[in-house]
mmCIF file of C-alpha atoms and ligand atoms in Angstrom:
data_model
loop_
_atom_site.group_PDB
_atom_site.id
_atom_site.type_symbol
_atom_site.label_atom_id
_atom_site.label_comp_id
_atom_site.label_asym_id
_atom_site.label_seq_id
_atom_site.Cartn_x
_atom_site.Cartn_y
_atom_site.Cartn_z
ATOM 1 C CA MET H 1 185.341 -57.566 -24.719
ATOM 2 C CA ALA H 2 183.572 -58.222 -21.345
ATOM 3 C CA HIS H 3 183.475 -61.866 -19.989
ATOM 4 C CA PRO H 4 179.888 -63.325 -20.060
ATOM 5 C CA VAL H 5 178.801 -63.803 -16.394
ATOM 6 C CA ALA H 6 178.846 -67.385 -15.323
ATOM 7 C CA ASN H 7 175.959 -68.938 -13.571
ATOM 8 C CA SER H 8 177.258 -72.248 -12.991
ATOM 9 C CA VAL H 9 180.853 -73.916 -12.979
ATOM 10 C CA VAL H 10 181.702 -77.650 -12.889
ATOM 11 C CA VAL H 11 185.052 -78.707 -11.411
ATOM 12 C CA ARG H 12 186.521 -82.228 -11.720
ATOM 13 C CA VAL H 13 188.839 -83.270 -8.936
ATOM 14 C CA PRO H 14 190.797 -86.484 -8.578
ATOM 15 C CA GLY H 15 191.337 -88.618 -5.438
ATOM 16 C CA LYS H 16 194.897 -89.343 -4.197
ATOM 17 C CA ILE H 17 196.868 -92.210 -2.954
ATOM 18 C CA ASN H 18 199.960 -91.988 -0.712
ATOM 19 C CA LEU H 19 203.074 -93.760 -2.217
ATOM 20 C CA GLN H 20 204.842 -92.952 1.134
ATOM 21 C CA LEU H 21 203.150 -92.007 4.436
ATOM 22 C CA SER H 22 205.782 -91.658 7.248
ATOM 23 C CA VAL H 23 204.311 -90.633 10.609
ATOM 24 C CA GLY H 24 206.397 -88.948 13.213
ATOM 25 C CA PRO H 25 205.850 -89.169 16.959
ATOM 26 C CA LYS H 26 202.554 -87.599 18.430
ATOM 27 C CA GLU H 27 203.120 -83.973 19.181
ATOM 28 C CA ALA H 28 201.860 -81.950 22.292
ATOM 29 C CA ASP H 29 198.739 -80.975 20.447
ATOM 30 C CA GLY H 30 197.903 -84.543 19.634
ATOM 31 C CA PHE H 31 198.756 -84.392 16.036
ATOM 32 C CA HIS H 32 201.579 -86.063 14.215
ATOM 33 C CA GLY H 33 204.199 -84.593 11.748
ATOM 34 C CA VAL H 34 204.174 -86.589 8.509
ATOM 35 C CA VAL H 35 206.182 -86.862 5.401
ATOM 36 C CA THR H 36 204.134 -87.997 2.520
ATOM 37 C CA VAL H 37 204.394 -88.473 -1.112
ATOM 38 C CA PHE H 38 200.965 -87.994 -2.922
ATOM 39 C CA GLN H 39 199.882 -89.050 -6.307
ATOM 40 C CA SER H 40 196.521 -88.000 -7.901
ATOM 41 C CA ILE H 41 194.838 -90.852 -9.679
ATOM 42 C CA SER H 42 192.014 -91.002 -12.293
ATOM 43 C CA LEU H 43 189.109 -91.553 -9.914
ATOM 44 C CA TYR H 44 187.097 -88.292 -9.834
ATOM 45 C CA ASP H 45 184.398 -86.318 -8.031
ATOM 46 C CA ASP H 46 182.523 -83.647 -9.994
ATOM 47 C CA VAL H 47 181.449 -80.599 -8.062
ATOM 48 C CA THR H 48 179.029 -78.132 -9.550
ATOM 49 C CA VAL H 49 178.513 -74.767 -8.011
ATOM 50 C CA THR H 50 175.469 -72.660 -9.137
ATOM 51 C CA LYS H 51 174.236 -69.302 -8.335
ATOM 52 C CA VAL H 52 170.688 -69.200 -6.982
ATOM 53 C CA GLU H 53 168.316 -66.456 -6.239
ATOM 54 C CA ILE H 54 169.375 -63.774 -3.606
ATOM 55 C CA GLY H 55 168.392 -64.684 -0.130
ATOM 56 C CA ALA H 56 168.101 -68.388 -0.919
ATOM 57 C CA GLY H 57 171.266 -69.187 1.019
ATOM 58 C CA LEU H 58 173.632 -72.236 0.676
ATOM 59 C CA SER H 59 172.413 -75.853 -0.093
ATOM 60 C CA LEU H 60 174.315 -79.050 -0.971
ATOM 61 C CA ASN H 61 173.371 -82.264 -2.655
ATOM 62 C CA ILE H 62 175.304 -85.404 -3.097
ATOM 63 C CA SER H 63 174.876 -88.134 -5.691
ATOM 64 C CA GLY H 64 176.782 -91.346 -6.379
ATOM 65 C CA ASP H 65 177.645 -94.613 -4.707
ATOM 66 C CA HIS H 66 177.760 -94.992 -0.842
ATOM 67 C CA VAL H 67 176.995 -91.323 0.027
ATOM 68 C CA HIS H 68 174.526 -91.985 2.873
ATOM 69 C CA SER H 69 177.182 -91.304 5.457
ATOM 70 C CA VAL H 70 178.347 -87.968 3.707
ATOM 71 C CA PRO H 71 176.930 -84.844 5.512
ATOM 72 C CA THR H 72 174.882 -82.243 3.481
ATOM 73 C CA ASP H 73 175.096 -79.575 6.058
ATOM 74 C CA GLU H 74 177.627 -77.086 7.249
ATOM 75 C CA THR H 75 180.015 -79.866 8.461
ATOM 76 C CA ASN H 76 180.578 -81.063 4.774
ATOM 77 C CA LEU H 77 183.914 -79.845 3.734
ATOM 78 C CA ALA H 78 182.721 -78.339 0.567
ATOM 79 C CA TRP H 79 180.149 -76.391 2.372
ATOM 80 C CA ARG H 80 182.860 -75.029 4.738
ATOM 81 C CA ALA H 81 185.061 -74.207 1.672
ATOM 82 C CA ALA H 82 182.135 -72.132 0.119
ATOM 83 C CA ILE H 83 181.509 -70.232 3.375
ATOM 84 C CA LEU H 84 185.276 -69.408 3.687
ATOM 85 C CA MET H 85 185.530 -68.210 0.038
ATOM 86 C CA CYS H 86 182.504 -66.078 0.342
ATOM 87 C CA GLN H 87 183.611 -64.510 3.573
ATOM 88 C CA LYS H 88 187.022 -63.792 2.322
ATOM 89 C CA HIS H 89 185.728 -62.111 -0.888
ATOM 90 C CA ASP H 90 182.493 -60.409 0.614
ATOM 91 C CA LEU H 91 180.150 -62.407 -1.353
ATOM 92 C CA SER H 92 176.711 -63.557 -0.303
ATOM 93 C CA ALA H 93 176.608 -67.320 -0.270
ATOM 94 C CA ASP H 94 173.548 -67.824 -2.360
ATOM 95 C CA LEU H 95 174.768 -70.975 -3.930
ATOM 96 C CA ARG H 96 173.793 -74.528 -4.755
ATOM 97 C CA ILE H 97 176.538 -77.239 -4.495
ATOM 98 C CA ASP H 98 176.082 -80.535 -6.285
ATOM 99 C CA ILE H 99 178.632 -83.183 -5.737
ATOM 100 C CA ASN H 100 178.746 -86.392 -7.917
ATOM 101 C CA LYS H 101 180.997 -88.690 -5.924
ATOM 102 C CA SER H 102 183.119 -91.528 -7.185
ATOM 103 C CA ILE H 103 185.998 -91.229 -4.667
ATOM 104 C CA PRO H 104 185.142 -93.668 -1.901
ATOM 105 C CA VAL H 105 183.947 -92.059 1.364
ATOM 106 C CA ALA H 106 186.331 -92.278 4.332
ATOM 107 C CA GLY H 107 188.588 -94.410 1.996
ATOM 108 C CA GLY H 108 191.932 -92.838 2.678
ATOM 109 C CA MET H 109 191.781 -91.077 -0.577
ATOM 110 C CA ALA H 110 190.911 -87.654 0.687
ATOM 111 C CA GLY H 111 187.522 -87.308 -0.950
ATOM 112 C CA GLY H 112 186.316 -84.582 1.442
ATOM 113 C CA SER H 113 189.355 -82.649 0.842
ATOM 114 C CA ALA H 114 188.951 -83.037 -2.878
ATOM 115 C CA ASP H 115 185.544 -81.661 -2.878
ATOM 116 C CA ALA H 116 186.625 -78.782 -0.731
ATOM 117 C CA ALA H 117 189.387 -78.013 -3.294
ATOM 118 C CA ALA H 118 186.934 -78.226 -6.078
ATOM 119 C CA THR H 119 184.513 -75.780 -4.490
ATOM 120 C CA ILE H 120 187.339 -73.254 -3.688
ATOM 121 C CA LEU H 121 188.304 -73.324 -7.526
ATOM 122 C CA ALA H 122 184.631 -73.403 -8.710
ATOM 123 C CA ILE H 123 183.835 -70.109 -6.642
ATOM 124 C CA ASP H 124 187.040 -68.457 -8.022
ATOM 125 C CA ALA H 125 185.863 -69.145 -11.586
ATOM 126 C CA LEU H 126 182.135 -68.490 -10.943
ATOM 127 C CA PHE H 127 182.891 -64.889 -9.569
ATOM 128 C CA SER H 128 186.089 -64.465 -11.761
ATOM 129 C CA LEU H 129 188.132 -63.720 -8.601
ATOM 130 C CA GLY H 130 191.391 -64.462 -10.448
ATOM 131 C CA GLN H 131 193.178 -65.793 -7.237
ATOM 132 C CA THR H 132 196.626 -66.967 -7.558
ATOM 133 C CA ARG H 133 197.506 -70.741 -6.894
ATOM 134 C CA GLU H 134 199.232 -69.592 -3.529
ATOM 135 C CA GLU H 135 196.080 -67.789 -2.449
ATOM 136 C CA LEU H 136 193.774 -70.744 -3.265
ATOM 137 C CA HIS H 137 196.338 -73.030 -1.448
ATOM 138 C CA HIS H 138 196.189 -70.645 1.510
ATOM 139 C CA VAL H 139 192.289 -70.980 1.702
ATOM 140 C CA GLY H 140 192.593 -74.779 1.270
ATOM 141 C CA ALA H 141 195.240 -75.217 4.134
ATOM 142 C CA GLN H 142 192.591 -73.707 6.494
ATOM 143 C CA LEU H 143 190.171 -76.457 5.701
ATOM 144 C CA GLY H 144 192.414 -79.510 5.833
ATOM 145 C CA SER H 145 195.919 -80.668 5.393
ATOM 146 C CA ASP H 146 195.208 -82.558 2.233
ATOM 147 C CA VAL H 147 193.261 -79.713 0.383
ATOM 148 C CA PRO H 148 196.304 -77.848 -0.957
ATOM 149 C CA PHE H 149 197.566 -80.975 -2.640
ATOM 150 C CA MET H 150 194.058 -81.739 -4.240
ATOM 151 C CA LEU H 151 194.243 -78.212 -5.853
ATOM 152 C CA SER H 152 197.508 -78.865 -7.587
ATOM 153 C CA GLY H 153 197.525 -82.730 -7.981
ATOM 154 C CA GLY H 154 200.200 -84.780 -9.959
ATOM 155 C CA THR H 155 202.952 -86.002 -7.650
ATOM 156 C CA ALA H 156 204.006 -84.036 -4.617
ATOM 157 C CA VAL H 157 205.909 -84.210 -1.315
ATOM 158 C CA GLY H 158 203.807 -83.137 1.664
ATOM 159 C CA ARG H 159 205.420 -82.172 4.926
ATOM 160 C CA GLY H 160 204.309 -80.628 8.257
ATOM 161 C CA ARG H 161 200.690 -82.042 8.558
ATOM 162 C CA GLY H 162 200.854 -82.830 4.855
ATOM 163 C CA ASP H 163 199.809 -79.260 3.884
ATOM 164 C CA GLN H 164 203.247 -78.048 3.000
ATOM 165 C CA VAL H 165 203.395 -79.300 -0.536
ATOM 166 C CA THR H 166 206.309 -79.195 -3.034
ATOM 167 C CA ALA H 167 206.035 -80.807 -6.484
ATOM 168 C CA ALA H 168 207.981 -83.927 -7.005
ATOM 169 C CA LEU H 169 209.608 -84.779 -10.315
ATOM 170 C CA SER H 170 207.957 -87.786 -11.673
ATOM 171 C CA ARG H 171 207.983 -89.455 -15.174
ATOM 172 C CA GLY H 172 205.712 -91.856 -16.778
ATOM 173 C CA THR H 173 202.325 -93.100 -15.930
ATOM 174 C CA TYR H 174 201.581 -95.707 -13.360
ATOM 175 C CA HIS H 175 198.796 -98.272 -13.407
ATOM 176 C CA TRP H 176 196.917 -99.160 -10.297
ATOM 177 C CA VAL H 177 194.223 -101.503 -9.170
ATOM 178 C CA LEU H 178 192.245 -100.222 -6.071
ATOM 179 C CA ALA H 179 190.448 -102.477 -3.855
ATOM 180 C CA LEU H 180 187.565 -100.444 -2.394
ATOM 181 C CA SER H 181 185.499 -101.031 0.729
ATOM 182 C CA THR H 182 181.963 -99.724 1.327
ATOM 183 C CA LEU H 183 182.671 -99.528 5.066
ATOM 184 C CA GLY H 184 185.208 -96.617 5.696
ATOM 185 C CA LEU H 185 187.854 -96.340 8.370
ATOM 186 C CA SER H 186 188.050 -93.148 10.594
ATOM 187 C CA THR H 187 191.227 -91.266 10.183
ATOM 188 C CA PRO H 188 191.493 -90.293 13.883
ATOM 189 C CA ALA H 189 190.836 -93.855 14.941
ATOM 190 C CA VAL H 190 193.735 -95.196 12.658
ATOM 191 C CA TYR H 191 196.170 -92.576 14.123
ATOM 192 C CA ALA H 192 195.129 -93.586 17.659
ATOM 193 C CA GLU H 193 195.629 -97.412 16.819
ATOM 194 C CA CYS H 194 198.982 -96.505 15.324
ATOM 195 C CA ASP H 195 199.983 -94.768 18.682
ATOM 196 C CA ARG H 196 198.807 -97.729 20.617
ATOM 197 C CA LEU H 197 200.886 -100.179 18.565
ATOM 198 C CA ARG H 198 203.874 -97.852 18.966
ATOM 199 C CA GLU H 199 203.761 -97.433 22.723
ATOM 200 C CA GLY H 200 207.066 -97.578 24.362
ATOM 201 C CA MET H 201 208.799 -97.308 21.010
ATOM 202 C CA LYS H 202 211.112 -94.531 19.971
ATOM 203 C CA VAL H 203 209.546 -93.007 16.906
ATOM 204 C CA ALA H 204 212.050 -91.210 14.454
ATOM 205 C CA THR H 205 211.342 -87.928 12.626
ATOM 206 C CA PRO H 206 210.082 -88.862 9.281
ATOM 207 C CA GLN H 207 212.161 -88.389 6.174
ATOM 208 C CA VAL H 208 211.279 -88.456 2.438
ATOM 209 C CA SER H 209 212.436 -91.806 0.804
ATOM 210 C CA ASP H 210 215.263 -91.185 -1.643
ATOM 211 C CA HIS H 211 214.553 -94.575 -3.254
ATOM 212 C CA LEU H 212 211.014 -93.602 -3.958
ATOM 213 C CA LEU H 213 211.834 -90.238 -5.504
ATOM 214 C CA GLN H 214 214.556 -91.928 -7.630
ATOM 215 C CA ALA H 215 212.126 -94.424 -8.839
ATOM 216 C CA LEU H 216 209.534 -91.769 -9.922
ATOM 217 C CA LEU H 217 212.365 -89.789 -11.566
ATOM 218 C CA ALA H 218 213.475 -92.942 -13.503
ATOM 219 C CA ALA H 219 209.900 -93.931 -14.378
ATOM 220 C CA ASP H 220 210.634 -97.317 -12.877
ATOM 221 C CA PRO H 221 207.488 -99.071 -11.639
ATOM 222 C CA GLN H 222 209.541 -102.077 -10.404
ATOM 223 C CA ALA H 223 211.535 -99.942 -8.135
ATOM 224 C CA LEU H 224 208.573 -97.861 -7.059
ATOM 225 C CA GLY H 225 206.681 -100.985 -6.191
ATOM 226 C CA LYS H 226 209.424 -101.849 -3.722
ATOM 227 C CA SER H 227 209.582 -98.358 -2.259
ATOM 228 C CA LEU H 228 205.888 -97.990 -1.275
ATOM 229 C CA VAL H 229 205.642 -97.444 2.478
ATOM 230 C CA ASN H 230 202.821 -96.395 4.950
ATOM 231 C CA ASP H 231 203.348 -96.257 8.601
ATOM 232 C CA LEU H 232 199.473 -96.382 9.093
ATOM 233 C CA GLN H 233 199.221 -99.638 7.293
ATOM 234 C CA ALA H 234 199.716 -101.882 10.578
ATOM 235 C CA ALA H 235 197.105 -99.820 12.342
ATOM 236 C CA ALA H 236 194.561 -99.894 9.498
ATOM 237 C CA CYS H 237 195.122 -103.816 9.338
ATOM 238 C CA SER H 238 194.744 -104.176 13.056
ATOM 239 C CA LEU H 239 191.351 -102.422 12.989
ATOM 240 C CA ARG H 240 190.361 -104.233 9.720
ATOM 241 C CA PRO H 241 192.090 -107.609 9.565
ATOM 242 C CA ALA H 242 190.473 -108.378 6.212
ATOM 243 C CA LEU H 243 193.018 -106.020 4.608
ATOM 244 C CA ARG H 244 195.815 -108.437 5.033
ATOM 245 C CA LEU H 245 193.935 -110.980 2.991
ATOM 246 C CA ILE H 246 193.330 -108.321 0.460
ATOM 247 C CA LEU H 247 197.092 -107.439 0.459
ATOM 248 C CA ASP H 248 197.982 -111.229 0.089
ATOM 249 C CA VAL H 249 195.931 -111.689 -3.133
ATOM 250 C CA GLY H 250 197.670 -108.752 -4.790
ATOM 251 C CA SER H 251 201.149 -110.237 -3.788
ATOM 252 C CA GLU H 252 200.100 -113.764 -5.128
ATOM 253 C CA TYR H 253 199.064 -112.273 -8.437
ATOM 254 C CA GLY H 254 202.409 -110.553 -8.875
ATOM 255 C CA ALA H 255 201.493 -106.914 -8.161
ATOM 256 C CA LEU H 256 204.741 -104.863 -8.192
ATOM 257 C CA GLY H 257 203.820 -103.451 -4.947
ATOM 258 C CA SER H 258 200.739 -103.270 -2.624
ATOM 259 C CA ILE H 259 199.810 -100.581 -0.073
ATOM 260 C CA VAL H 260 196.944 -99.299 2.154
ATOM 261 C CA SER H 261 196.197 -95.764 0.975
ATOM 262 C CA GLY H 262 196.525 -93.110 3.764
ATOM 263 C CA SER H 263 194.430 -94.488 6.702
ATOM 264 C CA GLY H 264 192.687 -96.889 4.585
ATOM 265 C CA PRO H 265 190.660 -99.019 3.940
ATOM 266 C CA THR H 266 191.365 -98.620 0.317
ATOM 267 C CA VAL H 267 194.198 -100.781 -0.923
ATOM 268 C CA ALA H 268 196.322 -99.806 -3.966
ATOM 269 C CA PHE H 269 198.210 -102.381 -6.184
ATOM 270 C CA LEU H 270 200.775 -101.151 -8.565
ATOM 271 C CA VAL H 271 200.890 -103.233 -11.741
ATOM 272 C CA THR H 272 203.063 -103.105 -14.940
ATOM 273 C CA ASP H 273 200.333 -102.257 -17.515
ATOM 274 C CA GLU H 274 196.667 -102.371 -18.270
ATOM 275 C CA ASP H 275 196.708 -105.984 -19.146
ATOM 276 C CA GLN H 276 198.088 -106.874 -15.722
ATOM 277 C CA ALA H 277 195.605 -104.482 -14.079
ATOM 278 C CA LEU H 278 192.748 -106.417 -15.700
ATOM 279 C CA ASP H 279 194.074 -109.739 -14.542
ATOM 280 C CA LEU H 280 194.473 -108.579 -10.972
ATOM 281 C CA ALA H 281 191.111 -106.914 -10.982
ATOM 282 C CA VAL H 282 189.329 -110.226 -11.943
ATOM 283 C CA ALA H 283 191.468 -112.198 -9.457
ATOM 284 C CA LEU H 284 190.486 -109.770 -6.592
ATOM 285 C CA THR H 285 186.796 -109.757 -7.627
ATOM 286 C CA SER H 286 186.613 -113.542 -7.732
ATOM 287 C CA SER H 287 188.634 -113.808 -4.503
ATOM 288 C CA GLY H 288 185.364 -112.783 -2.533
ATOM 289 C CA VAL H 289 187.519 -110.627 0.040
ATOM 290 C CA VAL H 290 187.056 -107.425 -1.828
ATOM 291 C CA GLY H 291 183.906 -105.103 -1.978
ATOM 292 C CA SER H 292 184.711 -103.628 -5.278
ATOM 293 C CA VAL H 293 187.645 -103.032 -7.657
ATOM 294 C CA THR H 294 188.610 -100.318 -9.998
ATOM 295 C CA ARG H 295 191.552 -99.598 -12.313
ATOM 296 C CA VAL H 296 193.146 -96.246 -12.390
ATOM 297 C CA SER H 297 196.293 -94.463 -13.589
ATOM 298 C CA GLY H 298 198.393 -91.521 -12.168
ATOM 299 C CA PRO H 299 199.575 -89.059 -11.887
ATOM 300 C CA VAL H 300 196.834 -86.718 -13.166
ATOM 301 C CA PRO H 301 196.428 -83.002 -12.744
ATOM 302 C CA GLY H 302 194.475 -81.619 -9.782
ATOM 303 C CA ALA H 303 191.203 -79.913 -9.560
ATOM 304 C CA ARG H 304 190.283 -78.199 -12.900
ATOM 305 C CA VAL H 305 187.223 -76.341 -14.293
ATOM 306 C CA THR H 306 185.554 -78.585 -16.880
ATOM 307 C CA GLU H 307 182.432 -76.739 -17.705
ATOM 308 C CA VAL H 308 181.244 -73.096 -17.276
ATOM 309 C CA HIS H 309 177.597 -72.132 -18.070
HETATM 310 P P1 ATP O 401 190.778 -87.969 5.580
HETATM 311 O O1 ATP O 401 190.722 -86.863 4.637
HETATM 312 O O2 ATP O 401 190.352 -87.603 6.953
HETATM 313 O O3 ATP O 401 191.945 -88.794 5.432
HETATM 314 P P2 ATP O 401 189.259 -89.791 4.072
HETATM 315 O O4 ATP O 401 190.027 -89.506 2.851
HETATM 316 O O5 ATP O 401 189.606 -91.357 4.518
HETATM 317 O O6 ATP O 401 189.551 -88.940 5.256
HETATM 318 P P3 ATP O 401 186.793 -88.645 3.352
HETATM 319 O O7 ATP O 401 185.976 -89.202 2.233
HETATM 320 O O8 ATP O 401 187.388 -87.367 3.173
HETATM 321 O O9 ATP O 401 187.730 -89.783 3.889
HETATM 322 O O10 ATP O 401 185.690 -88.587 4.574
HETATM 323 C C1 ATP O 401 185.923 -88.552 5.903
HETATM 324 C C2 ATP O 401 184.657 -88.037 6.751
HETATM 325 O O11 ATP O 401 184.519 -86.728 6.343
HETATM 326 C C3 ATP O 401 183.415 -88.822 6.081
HETATM 327 O O12 ATP O 401 183.123 -89.993 6.941
HETATM 328 C C4 ATP O 401 182.346 -87.727 6.335
HETATM 329 O O13 ATP O 401 181.577 -87.786 7.490
HETATM 330 C C5 ATP O 401 183.198 -86.338 6.328
HETATM 331 N N1 ATP O 401 182.958 -85.534 5.053
HETATM 332 C C6 ATP O 401 182.823 -84.169 5.179
HETATM 333 N N2 ATP O 401 182.579 -83.633 3.966
HETATM 334 C C7 ATP O 401 182.834 -84.654 3.123
HETATM 335 C C8 ATP O 401 182.786 -84.698 1.717
HETATM 336 N N3 ATP O 401 182.673 -83.732 0.864
HETATM 337 N N4 ATP O 401 182.912 -85.909 1.192
HETATM 338 C C9 ATP O 401 183.145 -87.062 1.877
HETATM 339 N N5 ATP O 401 183.171 -87.070 3.297
HETATM 340 C C10 ATP O 401 182.909 -85.794 3.869
#
């Protein structure tokens, strides 16, 4: 039986936090080698890609909170993903992309990369391209180092620029409280501040933390809380001193671990269960130092098709 032709595909894609982000020395091209452990968490963008009339071209709309700073032109990562997929498969890009954002913008949760991953998957489904996971990852890696992980999700170790992804063995579900900020931090600015703070220091080649991998394998949130590490945290706090106050509130209320996610400014608190998550969310909200708070869990699967019309 022939497959009915799809006109529109919706892909749901989660944001990520970094349980470990170890940053190596600045390389000759200005970039840094990293070792990171990603975890996808239950905060999602929904990306809909719809075929439009021939010759209409590509358009992009964004809805959701705090999206005023997100471009709707060819600089949007989802737009670039669509162009790349259409060029690769010789398709005309007569498409509309609608992004409904919940992942904070410039929040260190790879929202732009998530939307790119979702667009790649949506176009694969919309045109029944049947690409393998490796082929989709390959396209993703051309757009940004976090994109391959956003396609697979779960828990994974990223090496190189974060784009060489291997799945990590992780058991159990972890509960997180996220302190979100409406004002993002620029990733390049945070790396530059990290370089400034490290001036004159000898920086070691980063290694994945055995303690952290053991904690994930053992489904041990206490041990995981003690193993969280982010080399960009000092730089993010230096640029945004209020982050230290937010981290302190989490420690006072007994979070198992507290960490700035990626380049920030999102702060992630690991808690024992949903009850503690609620208590900490209330404490953070009433502290007055946090823009908004949300409770999530992880790991969750990466980008996946949720609707086909
Ligand atoms: P990075 O992936 O660089 O670590 P981030 O996760 O902190 O960044 P993003 O939400 O991906 O933050 O946004 C970084 C910048 O990328 C935004 O300020 C915006 O100008 C641009 N951008 C391009 N496309 C998107 C998109 N689809 N969603 C959000 N931002 C986008």
